[in-house]
CSV table of C-alpha atoms and ligand atoms in Angstrom, one decimal:
chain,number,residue,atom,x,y,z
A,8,UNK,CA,156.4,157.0,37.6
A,9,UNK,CA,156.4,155.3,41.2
A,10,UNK,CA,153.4,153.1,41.8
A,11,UNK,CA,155.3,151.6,44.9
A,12,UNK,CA,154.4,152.9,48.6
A,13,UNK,CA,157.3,154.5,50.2
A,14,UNK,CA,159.0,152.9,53.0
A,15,UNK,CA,157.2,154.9,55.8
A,16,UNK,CA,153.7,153.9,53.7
A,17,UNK,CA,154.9,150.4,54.4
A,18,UNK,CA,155.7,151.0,58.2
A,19,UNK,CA,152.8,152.8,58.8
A,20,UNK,CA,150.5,150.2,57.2
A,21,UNK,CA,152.2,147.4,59.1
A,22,UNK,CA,151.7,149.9,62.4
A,23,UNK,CA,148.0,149.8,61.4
A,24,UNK,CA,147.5,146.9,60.5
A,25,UNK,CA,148.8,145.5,63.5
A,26,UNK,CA,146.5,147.9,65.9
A,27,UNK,CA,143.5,146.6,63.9
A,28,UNK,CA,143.9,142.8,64.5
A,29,UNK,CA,145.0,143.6,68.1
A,30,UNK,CA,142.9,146.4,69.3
A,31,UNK,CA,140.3,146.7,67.1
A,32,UNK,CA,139.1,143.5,66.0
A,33,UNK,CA,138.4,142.2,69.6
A,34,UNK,CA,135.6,145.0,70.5
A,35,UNK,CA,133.4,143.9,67.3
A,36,UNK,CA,130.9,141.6,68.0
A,37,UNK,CA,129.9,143.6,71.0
A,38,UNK,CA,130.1,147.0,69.7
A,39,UNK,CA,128.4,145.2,66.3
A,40,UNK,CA,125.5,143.6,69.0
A,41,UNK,CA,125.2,146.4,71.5
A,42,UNK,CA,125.3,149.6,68.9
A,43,UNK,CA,127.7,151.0,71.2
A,44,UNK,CA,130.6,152.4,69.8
A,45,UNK,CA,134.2,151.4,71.8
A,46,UNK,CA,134.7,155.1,72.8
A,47,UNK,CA,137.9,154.2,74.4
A,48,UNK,CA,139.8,153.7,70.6
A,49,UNK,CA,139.5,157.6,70.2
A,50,UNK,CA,142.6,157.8,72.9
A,51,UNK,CA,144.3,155.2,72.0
A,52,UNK,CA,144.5,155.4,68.5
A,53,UNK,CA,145.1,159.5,69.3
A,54,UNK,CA,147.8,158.5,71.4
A,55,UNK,CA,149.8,157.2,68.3
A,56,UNK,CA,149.0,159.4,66.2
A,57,UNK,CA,146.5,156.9,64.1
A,58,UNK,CA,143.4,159.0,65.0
A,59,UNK,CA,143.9,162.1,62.3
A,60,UNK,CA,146.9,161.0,60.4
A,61,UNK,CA,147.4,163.6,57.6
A,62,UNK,CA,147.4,166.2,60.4
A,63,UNK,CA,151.1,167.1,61.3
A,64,UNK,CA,152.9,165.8,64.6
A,65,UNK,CA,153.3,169.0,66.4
A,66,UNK,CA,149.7,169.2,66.7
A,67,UNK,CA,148.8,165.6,67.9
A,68,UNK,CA,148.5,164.3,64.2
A,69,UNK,CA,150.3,161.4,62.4
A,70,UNK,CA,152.6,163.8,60.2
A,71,UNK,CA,151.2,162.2,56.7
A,72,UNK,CA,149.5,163.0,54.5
A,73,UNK,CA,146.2,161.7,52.0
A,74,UNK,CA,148.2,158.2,50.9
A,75,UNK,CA,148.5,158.2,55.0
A,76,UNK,CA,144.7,158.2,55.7
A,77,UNK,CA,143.6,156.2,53.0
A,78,UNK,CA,146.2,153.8,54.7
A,79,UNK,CA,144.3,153.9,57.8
A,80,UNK,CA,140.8,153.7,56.4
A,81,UNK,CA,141.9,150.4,54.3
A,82,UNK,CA,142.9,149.0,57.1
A,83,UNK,CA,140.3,149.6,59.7
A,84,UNK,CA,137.4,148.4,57.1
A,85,UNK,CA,139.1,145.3,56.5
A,86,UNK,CA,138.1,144.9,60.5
A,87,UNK,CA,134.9,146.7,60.4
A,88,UNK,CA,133.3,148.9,58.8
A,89,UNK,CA,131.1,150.7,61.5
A,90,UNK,CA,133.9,151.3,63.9
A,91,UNK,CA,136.2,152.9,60.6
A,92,UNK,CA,133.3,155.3,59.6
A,93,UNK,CA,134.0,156.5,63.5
A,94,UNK,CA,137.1,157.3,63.2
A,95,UNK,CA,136.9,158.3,59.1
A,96,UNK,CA,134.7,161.0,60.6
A,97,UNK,CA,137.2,162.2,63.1
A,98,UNK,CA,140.4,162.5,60.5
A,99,UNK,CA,137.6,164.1,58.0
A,100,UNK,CA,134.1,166.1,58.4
A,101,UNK,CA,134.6,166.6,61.7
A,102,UNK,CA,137.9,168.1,61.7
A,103,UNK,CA,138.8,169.5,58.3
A,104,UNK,CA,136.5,172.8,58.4
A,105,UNK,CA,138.7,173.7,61.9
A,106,UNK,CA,142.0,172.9,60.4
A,107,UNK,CA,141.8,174.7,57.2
A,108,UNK,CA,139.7,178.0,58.4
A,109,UNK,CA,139.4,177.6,62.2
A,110,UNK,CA,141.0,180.4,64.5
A,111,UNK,CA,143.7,179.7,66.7
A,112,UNK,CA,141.3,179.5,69.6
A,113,UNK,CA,139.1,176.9,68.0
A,114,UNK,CA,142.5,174.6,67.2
A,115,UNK,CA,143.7,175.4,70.9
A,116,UNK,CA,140.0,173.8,72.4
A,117,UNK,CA,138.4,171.7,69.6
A,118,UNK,CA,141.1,170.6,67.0
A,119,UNK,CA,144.2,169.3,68.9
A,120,UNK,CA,141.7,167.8,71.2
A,121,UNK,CA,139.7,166.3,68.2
A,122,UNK,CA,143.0,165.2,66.6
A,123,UNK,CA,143.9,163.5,70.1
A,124,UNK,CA,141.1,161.9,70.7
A,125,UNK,CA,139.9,163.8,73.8
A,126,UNK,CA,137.2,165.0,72.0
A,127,UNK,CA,134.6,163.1,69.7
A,128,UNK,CA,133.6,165.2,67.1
A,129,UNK,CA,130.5,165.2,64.4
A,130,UNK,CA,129.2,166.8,61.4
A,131,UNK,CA,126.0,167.7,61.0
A,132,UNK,CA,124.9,169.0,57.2
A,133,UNK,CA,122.0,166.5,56.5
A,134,UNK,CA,118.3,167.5,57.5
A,135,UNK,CA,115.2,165.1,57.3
A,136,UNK,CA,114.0,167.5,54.4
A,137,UNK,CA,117.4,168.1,52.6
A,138,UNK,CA,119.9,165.4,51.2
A,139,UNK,CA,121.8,165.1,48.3
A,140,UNK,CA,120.4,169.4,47.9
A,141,UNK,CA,122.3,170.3,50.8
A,142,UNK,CA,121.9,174.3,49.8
A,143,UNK,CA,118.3,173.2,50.7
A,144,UNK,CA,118.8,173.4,54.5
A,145,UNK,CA,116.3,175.1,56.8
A,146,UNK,CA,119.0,175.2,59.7
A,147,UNK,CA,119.3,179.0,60.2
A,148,UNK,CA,121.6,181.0,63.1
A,149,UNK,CA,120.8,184.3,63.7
A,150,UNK,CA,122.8,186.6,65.1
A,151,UNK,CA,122.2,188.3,68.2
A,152,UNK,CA,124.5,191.1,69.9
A,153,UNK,CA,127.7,188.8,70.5
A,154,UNK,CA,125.9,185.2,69.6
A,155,UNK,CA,124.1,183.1,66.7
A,156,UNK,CA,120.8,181.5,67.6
A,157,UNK,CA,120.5,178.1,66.2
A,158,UNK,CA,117.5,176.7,65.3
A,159,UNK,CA,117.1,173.3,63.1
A,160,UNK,CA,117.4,169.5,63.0
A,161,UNK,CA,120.2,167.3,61.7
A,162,UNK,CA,119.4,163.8,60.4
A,163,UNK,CA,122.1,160.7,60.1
A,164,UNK,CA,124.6,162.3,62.1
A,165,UNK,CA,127.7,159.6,62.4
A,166,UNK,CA,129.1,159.9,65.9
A,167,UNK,CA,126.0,162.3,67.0
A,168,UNK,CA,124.9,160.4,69.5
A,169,UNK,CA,128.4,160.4,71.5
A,170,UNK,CA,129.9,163.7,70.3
A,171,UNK,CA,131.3,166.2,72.3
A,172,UNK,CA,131.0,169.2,69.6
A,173,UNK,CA,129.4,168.8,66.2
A,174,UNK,CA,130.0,171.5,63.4
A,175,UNK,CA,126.4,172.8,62.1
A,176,UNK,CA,125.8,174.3,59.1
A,177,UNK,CA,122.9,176.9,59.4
A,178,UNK,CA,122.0,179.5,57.0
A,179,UNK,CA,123.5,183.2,58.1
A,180,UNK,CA,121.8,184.6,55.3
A,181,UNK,CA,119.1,182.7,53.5
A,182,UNK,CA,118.3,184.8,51.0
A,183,UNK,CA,121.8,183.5,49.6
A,184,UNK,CA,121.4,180.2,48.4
A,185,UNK,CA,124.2,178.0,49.5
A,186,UNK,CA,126.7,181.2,49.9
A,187,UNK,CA,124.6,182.3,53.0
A,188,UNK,CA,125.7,179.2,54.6
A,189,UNK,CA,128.4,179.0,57.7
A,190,UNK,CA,129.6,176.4,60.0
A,191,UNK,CA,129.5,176.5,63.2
A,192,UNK,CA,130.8,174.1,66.5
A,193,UNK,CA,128.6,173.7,68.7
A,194,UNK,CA,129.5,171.8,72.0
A,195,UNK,CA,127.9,168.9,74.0
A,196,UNK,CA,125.5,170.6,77.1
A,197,UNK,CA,124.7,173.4,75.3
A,198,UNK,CA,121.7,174.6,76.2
A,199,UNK,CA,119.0,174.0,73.1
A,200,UNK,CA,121.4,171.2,71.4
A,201,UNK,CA,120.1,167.8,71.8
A,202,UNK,CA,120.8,164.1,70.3
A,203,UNK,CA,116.6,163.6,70.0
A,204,UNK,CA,117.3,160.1,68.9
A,205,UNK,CA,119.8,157.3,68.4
A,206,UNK,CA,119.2,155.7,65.3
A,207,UNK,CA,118.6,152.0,64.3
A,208,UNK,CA,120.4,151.1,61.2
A,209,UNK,CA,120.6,147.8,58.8
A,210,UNK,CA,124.3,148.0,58.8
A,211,UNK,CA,127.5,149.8,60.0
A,212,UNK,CA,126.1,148.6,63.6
A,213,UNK,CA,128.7,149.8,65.4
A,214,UNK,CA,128.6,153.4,64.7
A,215,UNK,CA,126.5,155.6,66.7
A,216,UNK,CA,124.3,157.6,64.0
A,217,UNK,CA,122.1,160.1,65.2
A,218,UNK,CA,119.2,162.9,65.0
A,219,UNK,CA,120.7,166.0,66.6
A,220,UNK,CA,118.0,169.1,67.4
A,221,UNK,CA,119.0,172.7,67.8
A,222,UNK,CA,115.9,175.2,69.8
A,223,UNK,CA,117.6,178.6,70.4
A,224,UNK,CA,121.0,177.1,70.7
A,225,UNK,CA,123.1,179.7,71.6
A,226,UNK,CA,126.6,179.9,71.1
A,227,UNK,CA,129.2,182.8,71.0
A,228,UNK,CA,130.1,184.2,67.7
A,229,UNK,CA,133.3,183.1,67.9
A,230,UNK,CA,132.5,179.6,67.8
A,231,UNK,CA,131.8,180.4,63.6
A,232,UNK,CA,134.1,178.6,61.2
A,233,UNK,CA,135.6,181.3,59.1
A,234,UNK,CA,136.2,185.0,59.8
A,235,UNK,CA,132.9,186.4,58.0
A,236,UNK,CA,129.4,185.2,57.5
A,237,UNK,CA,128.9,183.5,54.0
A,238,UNK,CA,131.2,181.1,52.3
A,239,UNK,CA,130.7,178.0,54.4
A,240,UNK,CA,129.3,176.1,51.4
A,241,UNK,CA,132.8,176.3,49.8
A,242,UNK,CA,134.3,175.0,52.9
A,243,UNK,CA,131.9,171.8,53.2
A,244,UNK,CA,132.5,171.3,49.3
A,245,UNK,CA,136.2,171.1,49.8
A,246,UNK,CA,135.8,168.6,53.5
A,247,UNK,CA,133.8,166.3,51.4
A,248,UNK,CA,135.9,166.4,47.8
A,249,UNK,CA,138.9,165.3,50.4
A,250,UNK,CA,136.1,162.3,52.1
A,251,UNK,CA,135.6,161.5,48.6
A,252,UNK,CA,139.1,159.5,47.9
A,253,UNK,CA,138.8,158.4,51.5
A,254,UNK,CA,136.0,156.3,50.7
A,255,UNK,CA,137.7,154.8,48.2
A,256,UNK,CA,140.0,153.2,50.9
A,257,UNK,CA,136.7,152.5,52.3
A,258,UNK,CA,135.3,150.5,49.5
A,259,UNK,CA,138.9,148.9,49.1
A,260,UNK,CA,139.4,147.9,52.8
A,261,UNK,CA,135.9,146.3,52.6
A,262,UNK,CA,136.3,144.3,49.6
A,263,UNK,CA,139.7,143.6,50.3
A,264,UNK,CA,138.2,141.7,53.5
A,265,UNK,CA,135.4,140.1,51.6
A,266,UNK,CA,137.7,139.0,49.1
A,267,UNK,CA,139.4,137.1,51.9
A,268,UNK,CA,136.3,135.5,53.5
A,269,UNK,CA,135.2,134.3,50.3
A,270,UNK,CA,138.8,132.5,48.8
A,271,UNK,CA,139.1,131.1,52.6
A,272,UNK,CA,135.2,129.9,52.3
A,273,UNK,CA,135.3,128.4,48.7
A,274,UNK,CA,138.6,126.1,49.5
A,275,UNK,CA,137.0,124.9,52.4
A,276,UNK,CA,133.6,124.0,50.9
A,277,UNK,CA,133.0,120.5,49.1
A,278,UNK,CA,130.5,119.9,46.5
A,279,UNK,CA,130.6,117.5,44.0
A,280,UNK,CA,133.4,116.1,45.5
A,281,UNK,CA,136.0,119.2,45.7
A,282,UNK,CA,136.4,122.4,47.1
A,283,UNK,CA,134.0,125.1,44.9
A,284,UNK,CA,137.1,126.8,44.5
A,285,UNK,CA,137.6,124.3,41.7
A,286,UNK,CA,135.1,124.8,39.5
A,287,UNK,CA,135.7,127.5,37.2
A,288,UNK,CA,132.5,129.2,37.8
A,289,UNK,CA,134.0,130.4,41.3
A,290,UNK,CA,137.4,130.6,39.9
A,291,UNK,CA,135.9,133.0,36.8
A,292,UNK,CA,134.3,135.6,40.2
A,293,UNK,CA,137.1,135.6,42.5
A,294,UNK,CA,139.4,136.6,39.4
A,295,UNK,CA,137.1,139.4,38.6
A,296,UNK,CA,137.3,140.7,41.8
A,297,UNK,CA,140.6,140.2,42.5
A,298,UNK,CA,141.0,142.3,39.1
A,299,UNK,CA,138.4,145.1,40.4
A,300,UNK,CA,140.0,145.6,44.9
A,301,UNK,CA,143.7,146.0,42.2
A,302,UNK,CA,141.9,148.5,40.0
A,303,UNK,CA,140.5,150.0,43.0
A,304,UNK,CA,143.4,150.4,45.3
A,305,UNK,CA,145.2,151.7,42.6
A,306,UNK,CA,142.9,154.3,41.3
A,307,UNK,CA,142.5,155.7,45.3
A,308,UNK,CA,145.8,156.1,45.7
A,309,UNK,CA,147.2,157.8,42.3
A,310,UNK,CA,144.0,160.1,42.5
A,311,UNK,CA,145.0,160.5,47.0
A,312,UNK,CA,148.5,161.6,45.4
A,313,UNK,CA,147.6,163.9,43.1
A,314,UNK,CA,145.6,165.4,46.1
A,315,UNK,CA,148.6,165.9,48.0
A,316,UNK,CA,150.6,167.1,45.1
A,317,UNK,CA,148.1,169.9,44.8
A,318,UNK,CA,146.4,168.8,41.9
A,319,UNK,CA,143.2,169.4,40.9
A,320,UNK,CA,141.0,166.6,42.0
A,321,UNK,CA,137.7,167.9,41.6
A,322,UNK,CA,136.6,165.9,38.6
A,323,UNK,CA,138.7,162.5,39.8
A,324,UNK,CA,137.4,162.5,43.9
A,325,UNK,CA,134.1,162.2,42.9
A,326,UNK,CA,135.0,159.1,40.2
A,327,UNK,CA,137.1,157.3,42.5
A,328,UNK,CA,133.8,157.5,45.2
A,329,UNK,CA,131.5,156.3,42.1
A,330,UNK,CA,133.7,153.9,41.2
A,331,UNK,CA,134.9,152.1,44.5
A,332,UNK,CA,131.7,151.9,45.9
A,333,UNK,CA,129.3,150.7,42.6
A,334,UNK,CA,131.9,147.7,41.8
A,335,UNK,CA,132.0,147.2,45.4
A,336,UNK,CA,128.5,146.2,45.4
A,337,UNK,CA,129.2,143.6,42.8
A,338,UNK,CA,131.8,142.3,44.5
A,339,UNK,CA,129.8,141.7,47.5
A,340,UNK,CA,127.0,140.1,45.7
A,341,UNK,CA,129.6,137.5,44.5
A,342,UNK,CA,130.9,137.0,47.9
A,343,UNK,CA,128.0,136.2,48.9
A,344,UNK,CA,126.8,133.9,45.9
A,345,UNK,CA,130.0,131.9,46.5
A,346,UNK,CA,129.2,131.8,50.6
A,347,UNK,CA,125.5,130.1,49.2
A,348,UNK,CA,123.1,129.6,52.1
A,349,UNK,CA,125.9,129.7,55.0
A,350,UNK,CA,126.2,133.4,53.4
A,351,UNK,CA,123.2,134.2,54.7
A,352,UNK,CA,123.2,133.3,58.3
A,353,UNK,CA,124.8,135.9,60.9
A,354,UNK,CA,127.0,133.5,62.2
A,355,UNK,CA,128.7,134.2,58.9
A,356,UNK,CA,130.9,137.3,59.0
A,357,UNK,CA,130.5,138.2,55.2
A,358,UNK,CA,126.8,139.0,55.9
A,359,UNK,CA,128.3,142.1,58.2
A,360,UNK,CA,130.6,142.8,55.0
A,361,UNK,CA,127.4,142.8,52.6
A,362,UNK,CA,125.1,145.1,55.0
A,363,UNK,CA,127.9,147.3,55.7
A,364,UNK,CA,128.8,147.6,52.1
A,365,UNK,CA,125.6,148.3,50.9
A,366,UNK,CA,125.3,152.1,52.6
A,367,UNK,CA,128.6,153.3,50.4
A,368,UNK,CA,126.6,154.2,47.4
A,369,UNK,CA,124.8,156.3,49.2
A,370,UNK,CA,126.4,158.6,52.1
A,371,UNK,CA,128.7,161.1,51.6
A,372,UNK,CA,126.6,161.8,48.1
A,373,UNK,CA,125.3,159.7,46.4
A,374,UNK,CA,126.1,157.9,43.1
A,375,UNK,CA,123.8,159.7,41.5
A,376,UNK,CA,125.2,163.1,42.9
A,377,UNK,CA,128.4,161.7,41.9
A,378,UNK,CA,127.8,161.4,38.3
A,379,UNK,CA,126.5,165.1,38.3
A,380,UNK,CA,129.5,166.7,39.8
A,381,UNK,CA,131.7,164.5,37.4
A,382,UNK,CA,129.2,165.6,34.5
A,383,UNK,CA,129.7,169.2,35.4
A,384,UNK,CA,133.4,168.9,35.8
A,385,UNK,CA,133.5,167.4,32.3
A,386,UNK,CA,131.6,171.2,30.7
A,387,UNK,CA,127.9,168.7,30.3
B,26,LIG,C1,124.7,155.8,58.0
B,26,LIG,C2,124.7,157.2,57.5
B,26,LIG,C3,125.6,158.1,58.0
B,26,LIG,C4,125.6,159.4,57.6
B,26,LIG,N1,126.4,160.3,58.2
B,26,LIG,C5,126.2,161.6,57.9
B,26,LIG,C6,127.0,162.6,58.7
B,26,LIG,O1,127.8,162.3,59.5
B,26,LIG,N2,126.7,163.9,58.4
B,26,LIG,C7,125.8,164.3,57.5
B,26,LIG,O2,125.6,165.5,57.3
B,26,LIG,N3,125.1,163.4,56.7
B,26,LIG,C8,125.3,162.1,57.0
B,26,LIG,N4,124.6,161.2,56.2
B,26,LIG,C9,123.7,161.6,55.2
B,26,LIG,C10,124.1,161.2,53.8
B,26,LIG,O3,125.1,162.0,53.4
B,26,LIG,C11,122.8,161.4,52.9
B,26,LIG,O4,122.0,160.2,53.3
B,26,LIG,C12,123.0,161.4,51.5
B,26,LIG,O5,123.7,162.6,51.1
B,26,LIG,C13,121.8,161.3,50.6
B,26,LIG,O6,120.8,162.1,51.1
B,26,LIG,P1,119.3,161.5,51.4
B,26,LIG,O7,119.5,160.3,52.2
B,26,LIG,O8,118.5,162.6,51.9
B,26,LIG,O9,118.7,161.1,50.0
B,26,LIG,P2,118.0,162.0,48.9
B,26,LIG,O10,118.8,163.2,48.6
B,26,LIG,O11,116.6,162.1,49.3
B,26,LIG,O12,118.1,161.0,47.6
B,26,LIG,C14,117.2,159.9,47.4
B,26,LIG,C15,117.5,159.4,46.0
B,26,LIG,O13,117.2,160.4,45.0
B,26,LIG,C16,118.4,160.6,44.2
B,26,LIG,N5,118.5,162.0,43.8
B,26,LIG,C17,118.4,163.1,44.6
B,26,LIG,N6,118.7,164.2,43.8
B,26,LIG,C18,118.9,163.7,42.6
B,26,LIG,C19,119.3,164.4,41.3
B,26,LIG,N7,119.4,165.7,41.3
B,26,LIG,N8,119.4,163.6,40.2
B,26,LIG,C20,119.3,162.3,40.3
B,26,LIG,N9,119.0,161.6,41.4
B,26,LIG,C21,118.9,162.3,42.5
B,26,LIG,C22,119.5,160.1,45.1
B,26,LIG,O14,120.7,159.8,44.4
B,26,LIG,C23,118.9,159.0,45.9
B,26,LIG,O15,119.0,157.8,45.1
B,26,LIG,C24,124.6,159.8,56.6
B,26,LIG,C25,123.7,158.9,56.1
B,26,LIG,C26,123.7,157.6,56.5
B,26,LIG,C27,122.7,156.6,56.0
């Protein structure tokens, strides 16, 4: 057994980290203030190969591999968390369904440009009417002669707002519940695809989230993920079991960060004549968390390894999400107990942490639809 990172691991972390503080940290506050994302990071973390690490070289990628990205997720939410679900989305949803079944065409125009960061890229499953039942989509594409005909809206789209293609899924056959689904790109000035509204979030400020609409979109057949309608339900399953130990980096990075706030804060703060760091009420949380970011970290990356060892993950992806992101939530109710009323104010920066936090148990399925696929994987 190994439980060490390897010595690229170690230069690529350093790499990251170092992009983070220097390039990434700087464009917060305005990106948190404005709810603009900073566009510009797509090329220049693309540039380096940062953007879609897992991917290999030849094709624009960082040549890594799962441990890689979780690197890079870590890393960017100990920064911020809105500008890391950006890019998350880029090395993930957005690009996965191309890599693994698109054609060559769609990797010549859309992937290596994706994986670049030429192109901004979305994915678009949710609907206002259908959540956590995603086979429950009313999205449907119709074909017509040498085209599909989309028509449907998409709800909570992450980067829909400034996307230059978005991957739809639409029901082909809808007599065929969740098999009758495909996947399709669908490109920015299309004609019927529209970002209807931009939308206003408590946290994760700095991501542009969005409510995407599709009126007789139509877009050449070729532009369907996968050689033959049908099956697109499998391919979503398998983009999100992979965003599933991402998140744990997530949930890692972010505690990792509040973890750091809150030590800093507490041997700063006097009462009682000392530092609260002192008193062993303090001492007895920041221990427990300290114990639960260790438990964590460790758990995303033995379960991100058995990913890229071709294991079977199918069972563990979804407890790594459940895990990482329900003790995260305790962790950032401590941080902020600790912070006491300066907590609160927004000219703290764990607030950010706490309303970032808070969305993890919820997107990319819930906990809830966590604990059913791990139920299900255990025979219940
Ligand atoms: C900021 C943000 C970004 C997002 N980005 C994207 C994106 O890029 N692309 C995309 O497609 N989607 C995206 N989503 C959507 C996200 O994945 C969904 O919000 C999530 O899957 C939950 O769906 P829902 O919000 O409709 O909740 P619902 O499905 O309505 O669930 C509401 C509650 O009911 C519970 N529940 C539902 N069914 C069951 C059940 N069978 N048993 C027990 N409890 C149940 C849920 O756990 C939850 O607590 C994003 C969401 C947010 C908030």
């Amino acid at each position: 057994m190994d439980f060490e990172l390897t010595e690229e691991n170690r230069i690529f972390q350093n790499a990251i980290r170092d992009f983070a503080q220097k390039e990434v940290a700087p464009l917060v506050d305005e990106a948190e203030e404005t709810n603009v994302f900073p566009k510009q990071l797509f090329r220049k973390m693309g540039a380096q190969g940062f953007l879609c690490p897992r991917y290999p070289a030849e094709i624009g990628g960082g040549g890594g591999d799962k441990i890689t990205e979780c690197i890079m997720v870590e890393e960017l939410n100990r920064v911020n968390a809105g500008i890391a679900a950006s890019l998350m989305a880029q090395s993930g949803l957005a690009t996965q369904p191309i890599y693994n079944y698109g054609s060559d065409e769609q990797k010549k125009e859309i992937l290596i440009p994706a994986i670049k960061g030429e192109k901004i890229g979305a994915f678009g499953l949710t609907e206002p009417n259908s959540g956590s039942d995603a086979a429950s989509i009313k999205t449907r594409a119709v074909r017509d002669a040498e085209s599909y005909i989309i028509n449907g809206t998409k709800i909570f789209i992450t980067n829909g707002p400034i996307c230059d293609y978005v991957i739809v899924a639409a029901y082909t056959d809808p007599t065929k519940r969740g098999v009758g689904i495909n996947l399709f790109i669908v490109e920015k000035g299309t004609p019927g695809f529209s970002v209807s509204r931009k939308l206003d979030k408590v946290g994760n400020r700095s991501i542009e989230t969005g409510e995407l609409v599709f009126e007789d979109c139509r877009v050449p057949a070729n532009k369907m993920i996968g050689e033959k309608e049908g099956g697109g339900f499998a391919q979503i399953a398998e983009t999100l079991l992979s965003g599933r130990i991402t998140y744990g980096a997530r949930c890692t990075g972010t505690a990792q960060a509040a973890y750091d706030l809150t030590v800093l804060y507490a041997k700063d703060r006097v009462q009682f004549g000392k530092p609260i760091i002192k008193f062993q009420a303090t001492k007895f949380k920041l221990a427990e968390m300290a114990m639960h970011i260790d438990i964590m970290r460790s758990y995303t990356y033995r379960v991100a390894w058995m990913y890229d060892n071709g294991k079977n993950v199918r069972k563990e992806a979804p407890m790594v999400k459940l895990f990482t992101s329900e003790i995260l939530q305790k962790i950032l109710a401590d941080s902020m107990q600790i912070h006491g009323g300066y907590g609160y104010m927004m000219e703290y920066p764990i607030q950010r942490y706490w309303r970032d936090g808070r969305l993890f148990t919820i997107t990319e399925g819930t906990s809830e639809i966590q604990r059913l696929i791990i139920g299900r994987e255990l025979g219940f």
